[in-house]
XYZ file of N, CA and C in Angstrom:
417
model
N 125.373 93.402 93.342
C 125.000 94.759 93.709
C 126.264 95.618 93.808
N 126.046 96.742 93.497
C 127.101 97.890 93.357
C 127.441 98.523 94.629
N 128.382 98.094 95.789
C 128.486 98.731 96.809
C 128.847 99.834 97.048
N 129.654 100.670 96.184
C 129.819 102.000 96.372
C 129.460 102.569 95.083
N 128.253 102.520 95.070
C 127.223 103.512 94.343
C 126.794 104.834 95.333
N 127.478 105.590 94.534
C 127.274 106.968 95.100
C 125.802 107.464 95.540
N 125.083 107.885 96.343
C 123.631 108.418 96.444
C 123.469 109.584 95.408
N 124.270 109.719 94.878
C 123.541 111.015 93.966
C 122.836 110.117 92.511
N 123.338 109.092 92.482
C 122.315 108.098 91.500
C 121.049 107.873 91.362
N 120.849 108.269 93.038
C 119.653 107.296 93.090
C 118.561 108.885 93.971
N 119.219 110.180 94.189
C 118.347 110.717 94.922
C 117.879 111.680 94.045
N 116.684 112.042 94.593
C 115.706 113.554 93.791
C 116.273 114.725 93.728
N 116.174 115.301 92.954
C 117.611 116.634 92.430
C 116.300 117.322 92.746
N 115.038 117.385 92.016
C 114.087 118.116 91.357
C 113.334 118.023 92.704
N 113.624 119.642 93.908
C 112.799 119.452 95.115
C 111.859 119.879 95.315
N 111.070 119.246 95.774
C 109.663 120.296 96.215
C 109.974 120.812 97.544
N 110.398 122.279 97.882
C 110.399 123.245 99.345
C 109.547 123.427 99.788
N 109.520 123.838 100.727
C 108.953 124.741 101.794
C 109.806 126.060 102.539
N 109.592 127.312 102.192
C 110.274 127.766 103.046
C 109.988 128.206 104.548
N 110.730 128.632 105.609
C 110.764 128.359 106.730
C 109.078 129.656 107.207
N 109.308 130.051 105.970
C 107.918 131.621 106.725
C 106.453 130.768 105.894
N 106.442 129.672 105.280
C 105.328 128.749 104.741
C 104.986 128.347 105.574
N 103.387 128.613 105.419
C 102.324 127.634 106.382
C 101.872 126.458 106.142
N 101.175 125.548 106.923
C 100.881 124.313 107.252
C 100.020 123.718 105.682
N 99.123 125.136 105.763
C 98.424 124.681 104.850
C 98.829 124.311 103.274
N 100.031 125.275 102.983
C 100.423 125.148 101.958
C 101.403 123.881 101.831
N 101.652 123.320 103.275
C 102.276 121.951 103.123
C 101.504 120.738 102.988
N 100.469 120.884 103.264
C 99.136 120.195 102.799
C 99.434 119.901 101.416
N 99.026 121.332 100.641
C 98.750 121.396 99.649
C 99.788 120.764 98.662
N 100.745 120.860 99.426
C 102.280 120.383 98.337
C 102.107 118.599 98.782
N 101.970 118.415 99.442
C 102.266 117.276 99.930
C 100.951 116.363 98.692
N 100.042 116.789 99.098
C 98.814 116.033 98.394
C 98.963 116.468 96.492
N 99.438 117.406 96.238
C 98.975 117.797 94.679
C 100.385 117.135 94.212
N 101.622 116.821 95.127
C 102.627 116.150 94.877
C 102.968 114.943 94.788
N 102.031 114.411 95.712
C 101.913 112.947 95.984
C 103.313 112.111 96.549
N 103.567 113.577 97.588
C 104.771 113.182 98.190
C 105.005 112.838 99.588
N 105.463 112.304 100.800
C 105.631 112.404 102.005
C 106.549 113.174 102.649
N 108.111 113.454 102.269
C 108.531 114.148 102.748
C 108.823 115.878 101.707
N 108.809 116.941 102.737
C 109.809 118.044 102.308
C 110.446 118.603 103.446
N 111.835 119.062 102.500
C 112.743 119.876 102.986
C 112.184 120.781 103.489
N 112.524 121.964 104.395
C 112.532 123.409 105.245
C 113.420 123.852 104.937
N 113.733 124.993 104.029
C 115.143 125.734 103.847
C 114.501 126.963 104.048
N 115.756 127.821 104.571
C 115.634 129.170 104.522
C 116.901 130.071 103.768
N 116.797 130.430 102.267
C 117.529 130.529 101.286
C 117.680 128.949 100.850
N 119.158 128.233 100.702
C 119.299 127.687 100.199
C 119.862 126.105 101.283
N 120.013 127.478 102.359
C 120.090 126.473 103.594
C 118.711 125.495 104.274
N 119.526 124.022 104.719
C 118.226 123.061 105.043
C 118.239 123.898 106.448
N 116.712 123.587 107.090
C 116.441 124.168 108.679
C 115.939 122.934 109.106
N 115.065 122.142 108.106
C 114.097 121.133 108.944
C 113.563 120.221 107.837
N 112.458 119.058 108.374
C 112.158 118.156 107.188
C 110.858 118.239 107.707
N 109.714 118.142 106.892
C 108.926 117.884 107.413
C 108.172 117.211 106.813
N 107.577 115.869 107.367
C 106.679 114.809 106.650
C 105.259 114.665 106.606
N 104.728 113.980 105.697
C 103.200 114.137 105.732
C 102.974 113.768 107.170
N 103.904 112.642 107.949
C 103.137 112.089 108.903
C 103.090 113.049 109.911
N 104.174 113.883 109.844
C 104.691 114.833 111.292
C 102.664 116.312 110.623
N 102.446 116.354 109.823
C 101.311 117.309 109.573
C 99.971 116.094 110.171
N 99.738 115.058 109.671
C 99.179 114.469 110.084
C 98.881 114.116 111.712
N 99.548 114.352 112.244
C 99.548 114.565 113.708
C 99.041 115.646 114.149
N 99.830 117.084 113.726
C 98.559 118.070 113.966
C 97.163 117.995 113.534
N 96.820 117.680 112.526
C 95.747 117.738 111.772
C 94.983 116.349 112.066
N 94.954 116.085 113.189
C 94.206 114.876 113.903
C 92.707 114.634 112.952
N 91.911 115.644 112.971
C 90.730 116.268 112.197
C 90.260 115.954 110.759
N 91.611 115.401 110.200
C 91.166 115.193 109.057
C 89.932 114.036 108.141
N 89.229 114.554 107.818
C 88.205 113.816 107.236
C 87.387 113.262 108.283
N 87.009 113.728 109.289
C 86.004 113.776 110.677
C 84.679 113.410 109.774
N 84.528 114.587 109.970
C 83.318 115.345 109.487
C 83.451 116.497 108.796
N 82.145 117.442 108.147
C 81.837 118.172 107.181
C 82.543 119.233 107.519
N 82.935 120.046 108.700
C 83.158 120.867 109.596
C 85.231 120.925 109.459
N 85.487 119.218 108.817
C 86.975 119.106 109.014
C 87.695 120.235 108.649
N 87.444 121.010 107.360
C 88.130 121.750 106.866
C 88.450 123.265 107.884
N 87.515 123.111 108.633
C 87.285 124.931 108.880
C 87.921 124.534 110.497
N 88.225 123.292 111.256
C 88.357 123.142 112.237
C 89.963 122.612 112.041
N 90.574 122.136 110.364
C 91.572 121.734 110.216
C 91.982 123.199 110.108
N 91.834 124.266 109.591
C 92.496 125.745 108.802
C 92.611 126.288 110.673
N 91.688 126.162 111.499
C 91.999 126.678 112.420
C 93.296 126.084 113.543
N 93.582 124.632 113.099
C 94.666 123.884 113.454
C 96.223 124.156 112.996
N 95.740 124.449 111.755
C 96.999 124.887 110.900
C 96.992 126.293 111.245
N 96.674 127.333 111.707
C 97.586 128.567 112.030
C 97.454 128.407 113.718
N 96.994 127.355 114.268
C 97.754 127.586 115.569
C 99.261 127.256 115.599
N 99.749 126.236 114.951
C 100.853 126.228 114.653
C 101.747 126.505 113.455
N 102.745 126.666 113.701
C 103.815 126.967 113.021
C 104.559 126.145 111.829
N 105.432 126.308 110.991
C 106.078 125.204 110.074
C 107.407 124.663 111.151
N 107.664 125.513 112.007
C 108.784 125.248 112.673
C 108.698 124.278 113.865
N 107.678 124.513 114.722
C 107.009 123.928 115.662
C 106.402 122.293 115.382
N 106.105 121.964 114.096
C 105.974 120.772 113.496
C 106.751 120.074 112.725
N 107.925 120.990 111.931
C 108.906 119.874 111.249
C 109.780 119.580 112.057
N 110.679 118.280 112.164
C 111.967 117.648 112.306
C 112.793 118.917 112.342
N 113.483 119.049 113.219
C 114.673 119.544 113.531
C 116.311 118.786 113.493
N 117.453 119.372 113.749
C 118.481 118.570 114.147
C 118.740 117.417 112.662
N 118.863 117.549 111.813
C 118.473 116.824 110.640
C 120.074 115.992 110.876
N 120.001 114.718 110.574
C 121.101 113.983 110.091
C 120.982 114.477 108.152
N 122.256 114.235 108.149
C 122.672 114.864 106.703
C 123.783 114.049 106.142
N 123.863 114.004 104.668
C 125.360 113.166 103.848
C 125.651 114.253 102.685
N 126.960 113.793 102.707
C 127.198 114.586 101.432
C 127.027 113.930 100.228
N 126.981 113.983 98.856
C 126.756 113.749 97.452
C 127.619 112.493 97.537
N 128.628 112.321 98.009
C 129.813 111.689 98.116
C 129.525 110.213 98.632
N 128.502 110.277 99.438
C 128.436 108.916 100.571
C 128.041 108.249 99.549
N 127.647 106.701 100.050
C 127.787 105.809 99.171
C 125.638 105.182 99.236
N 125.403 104.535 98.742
C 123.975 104.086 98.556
C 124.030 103.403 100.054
N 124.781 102.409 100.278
C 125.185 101.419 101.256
C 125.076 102.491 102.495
N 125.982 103.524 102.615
C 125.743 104.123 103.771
C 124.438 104.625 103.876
N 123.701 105.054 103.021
C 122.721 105.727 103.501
C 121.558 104.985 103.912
N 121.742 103.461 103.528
C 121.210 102.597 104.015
C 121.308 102.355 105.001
N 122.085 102.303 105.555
C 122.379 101.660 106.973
C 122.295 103.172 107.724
N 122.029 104.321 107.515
C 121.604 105.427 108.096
C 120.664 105.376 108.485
N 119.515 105.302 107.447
C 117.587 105.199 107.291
C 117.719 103.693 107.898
N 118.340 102.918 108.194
C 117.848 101.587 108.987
C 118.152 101.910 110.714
N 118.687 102.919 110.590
C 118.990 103.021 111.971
C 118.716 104.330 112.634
N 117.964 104.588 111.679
C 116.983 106.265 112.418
C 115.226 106.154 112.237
N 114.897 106.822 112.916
C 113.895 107.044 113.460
C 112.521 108.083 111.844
N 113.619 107.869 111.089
C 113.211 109.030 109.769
C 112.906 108.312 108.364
N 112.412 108.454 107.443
C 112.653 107.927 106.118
C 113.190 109.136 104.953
N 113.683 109.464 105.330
C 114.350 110.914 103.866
C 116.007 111.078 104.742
N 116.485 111.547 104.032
C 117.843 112.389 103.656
C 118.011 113.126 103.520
N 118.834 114.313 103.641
C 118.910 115.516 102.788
C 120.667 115.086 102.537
N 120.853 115.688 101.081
C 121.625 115.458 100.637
C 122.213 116.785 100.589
N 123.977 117.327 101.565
C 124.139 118.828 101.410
C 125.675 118.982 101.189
N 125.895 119.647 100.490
C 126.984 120.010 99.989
C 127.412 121.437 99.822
N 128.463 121.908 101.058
C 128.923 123.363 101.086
C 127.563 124.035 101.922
N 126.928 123.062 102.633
C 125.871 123.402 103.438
C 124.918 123.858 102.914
N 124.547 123.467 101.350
C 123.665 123.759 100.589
C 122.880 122.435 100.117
N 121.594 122.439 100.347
C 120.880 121.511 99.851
C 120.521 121.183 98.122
N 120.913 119.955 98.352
C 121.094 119.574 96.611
C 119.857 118.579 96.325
N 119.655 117.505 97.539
C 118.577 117.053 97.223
C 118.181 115.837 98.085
N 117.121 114.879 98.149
C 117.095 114.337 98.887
C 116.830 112.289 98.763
N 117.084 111.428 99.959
C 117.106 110.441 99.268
C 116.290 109.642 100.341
N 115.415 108.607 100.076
C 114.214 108.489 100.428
C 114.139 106.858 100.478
N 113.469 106.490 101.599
C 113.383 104.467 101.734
C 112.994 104.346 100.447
N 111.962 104.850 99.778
C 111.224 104.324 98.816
C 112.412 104.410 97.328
N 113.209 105.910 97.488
C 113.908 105.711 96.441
C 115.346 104.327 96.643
N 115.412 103.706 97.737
C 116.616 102.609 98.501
C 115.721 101.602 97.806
N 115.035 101.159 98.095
C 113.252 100.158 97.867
C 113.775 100.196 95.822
N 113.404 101.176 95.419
C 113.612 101.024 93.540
C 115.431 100.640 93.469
N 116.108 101.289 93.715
C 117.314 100.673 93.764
C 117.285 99.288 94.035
N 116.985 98.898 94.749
C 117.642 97.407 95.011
C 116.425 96.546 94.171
N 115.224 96.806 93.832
C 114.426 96.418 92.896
C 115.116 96.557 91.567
N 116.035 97.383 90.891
C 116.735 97.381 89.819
C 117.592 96.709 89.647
N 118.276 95.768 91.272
C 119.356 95.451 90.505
C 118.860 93.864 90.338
N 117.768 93.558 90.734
C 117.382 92.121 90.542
C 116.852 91.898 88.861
C-alpha cells in the first residue's frame, strides 16, 4: 500500500452544494436524486457546515409514517433551518495531507466526510466509502 498517497487521488472534485440560504427540502431532494449522504454548506466558495442524510433524517423523524408524511414532513422542514441542522465547527485537510492521515482522522471522529480546503476554499471532499474503494484497489 502507498502510504503517502495524497487525498486528492482519491476525493470528489465534482460537488454537490448546498448553499447556506437552501432549505431542508431541497437537501432532501439532492441527497435522494444524488444518491448521496453527505453535502458541503458553503456560502460563496467558503465551507460553513456539512450536512448529512443522517443529521436530515433526524429532523424528519416522519418519514414514510403514513400518507400524511409528506405534508407533516414539508411542515418539519421549514421549522427548521439548513444551519440549525448541519454540522458545524468542521475538521478540515488540505489537498496536501496524505490518504493515511485522513484515515486515521475519520477513525477518530465522530463524522464520515472531509472537506478538502485550500486558501480556505473548498475543493472537495473525501468520504469512508471513498477510504473503503481505495484500500479495495490496492488488493
Amino acid at each position: 500500500m502507498k502510504l503517502r498517497t495524497p487525498v486528492t487521488t482519491i476525493m470528489t472534485y465534482n460537488l454537490v452544494k448546498l448553499n447556506l440560504t437552501d432549505d431542508l427540502t431541497k437537501a432532501e431532494s439532492l441527497f435522494k436524486k444524488n444518491k448521496i449522504r453527505h453535502i458541503p454548506v458553503v456560502n460563496g466558495d467558503e465551507i460553513v457546515g456539512m450536512l448529512s442524510y443522517t443529521d436530515l433524517l433526524k429532523v424528519s423523524f416522519v418519514d414514510g409514517v403514513d400518507d400524511d408524511a409528506e405534508s407533516v414532513e414539508a411542515m418539519v422542514y421549514n421549522t427548521f433551518k439548513l444551519e440549525q441542522v448541519m454540522t458545524k465547527n468542521l475538521v478540515t485537510v488540505a489537498p496536501s495531507a496524505s490518504v493515511k492521515r485522513v484515515a486515521q482522522i475519520l477513525s477518530e471522529g465522530d463524522f464520515h466526510a472531509l472537506p478538502i480546503v485550500e486558501d480556505n476554499k473548498l475543493i472537495g471532499i473525501v468520504t469512508t466509502t471513498d477510504l473503503l474503494k481505495f484500500l479495495i484497489d490496492q488488493y
